[in-house]
């Protein structure tokens, strides 16, 4: 009698495994994304996973010694050295302060925990907790459903939007900062706390991704970075729509969608984690402000 073997499917790669998972997006959702340039997916992340990211961000802040940085901000070379700190952050975990966090002598006005605006820009590659979260199968599947076939995780940010002093993020397109040709760029914005108009939720311009790219933020020849105007586009900001969302929601943003967040004057923080993904088949511009060193190339899932 011939020996019978268990029947199984041989999976050669994570990519193949991903393809076996059910789609996350329905046909209606993908067509809404094409039409509006954004999607709101509630309950995408469970509560404990949101809390784990918050705890980890708190640990990173607690381990961060702002002393060196405080001296940067108190030197006469402030703008050059802060430019370097920012421009070199594409493959690092760095901490950025709220505007007005410092006294004129370079000391912090309040505790570092209440002064940090965001952490960026390679948490997803350098920190094990953010790495693991950023590469969960649900995110892989979502990105695949959005038409990014060969994903590269380009940038991550942990945004605090601190109570009472959380600064405004003016209306912009992510492609201004992360340009690639052809432009296949998706931003994922994970609400780690409820986001409301009061505490500075995102506002989006539905359909605004069809208005073209307005500017690029590129490295300047003599050092630093500058904005390069591409088109004098008028965004009808009166048509911006607030996205008040619950903790655990992910907002998907097309790379060309104009969006902003207003100041947080409320007593509640509004933590969010963002991840930007491009397609490896696109050419990521060498003059974009955010670059990687050769030792740390971009990775997929
Ligand atoms: O979270 C915010 O306040 C704004 C984030 C944002 O605009 C972005 O990640 O592009």
Short mmCIF file of C-alpha atoms and ligand atoms in Angstrom, two decimals, residues 117-118 155 157-161 167-170 172-174 177-178 187-189 199-203 253 257 259-262 270-276, ligand 1:
data_model
loop_
_atom_site.label_atom_id
_atom_site.label_comp_id
_atom_site.label_asym_id
_atom_site.label_seq_id
_atom_site.Cartn_x
_atom_site.Cartn_y
_atom_site.Cartn_z
CA UNK A 117 6.42 67.05 19.74
CA UNK A 118 7.46 63.82 18.00
CA UNK A 155 9.40 56.68 7.55
CA UNK A 157 6.83 59.05 13.52
CA UNK A 158 5.36 58.98 16.98
CA UNK A 159 3.38 62.19 17.39
CA UNK A 160 2.42 63.36 20.90
CA UNK A 161 0.23 66.42 20.25
CA UNK A 167 1.52 72.66 17.81
CA UNK A 168 -0.35 73.07 14.53
CA UNK A 169 0.73 71.04 11.46
CA UNK A 170 -0.11 73.26 8.51
CA UNK A 172 0.54 69.81 3.35
CA UNK A 173 0.88 66.79 1.10
CA UNK A 174 3.16 63.98 2.29
CA UNK A 177 8.49 65.53 1.81
CA UNK A 178 8.70 61.98 0.41
CA UNK A 187 0.57 57.26 4.80
CA UNK A 188 -0.94 55.25 7.65
CA UNK A 189 -1.98 57.27 10.69
CA UNK A 199 -7.33 67.81 20.86
CA UNK A 200 -6.15 68.38 17.29
CA UNK A 201 -7.48 65.59 15.04
CA UNK A 202 -6.53 65.32 11.37
CA UNK A 203 -8.43 67.37 8.78
CA UNK A 253 -3.76 58.97 3.37
CA UNK A 257 -3.89 64.38 -0.18
CA UNK A 259 -4.23 67.46 5.24
CA UNK A 260 -3.46 69.28 8.47
CA UNK A 261 -3.93 69.18 12.22
CA UNK A 262 -4.73 72.17 14.39
CA UNK A 270 -3.64 62.98 21.15
CA UNK A 271 -0.97 60.37 20.52
CA UNK A 272 -0.63 58.89 17.03
CA UNK A 273 1.85 56.66 15.21
CA UNK A 274 2.42 57.18 11.49
CA UNK A 275 4.05 54.99 8.90
CA UNK A 276 4.80 55.93 5.30
O1 LIG B 1 -0.59 63.93 13.51
C1 LIG B 1 -0.54 65.09 13.11
O2 LIG B 1 -0.82 66.03 13.83
C2 LIG B 1 -0.16 65.40 11.69
C3 LIG B 1 0.53 64.27 11.02
C4 LIG B 1 0.75 64.50 9.57
O3 LIG B 1 0.24 65.39 8.99
C5 LIG B 1 1.57 63.60 8.80
O4 LIG B 1 2.06 62.60 9.34
O5 LIG B 1 1.77 63.85 7.60
#
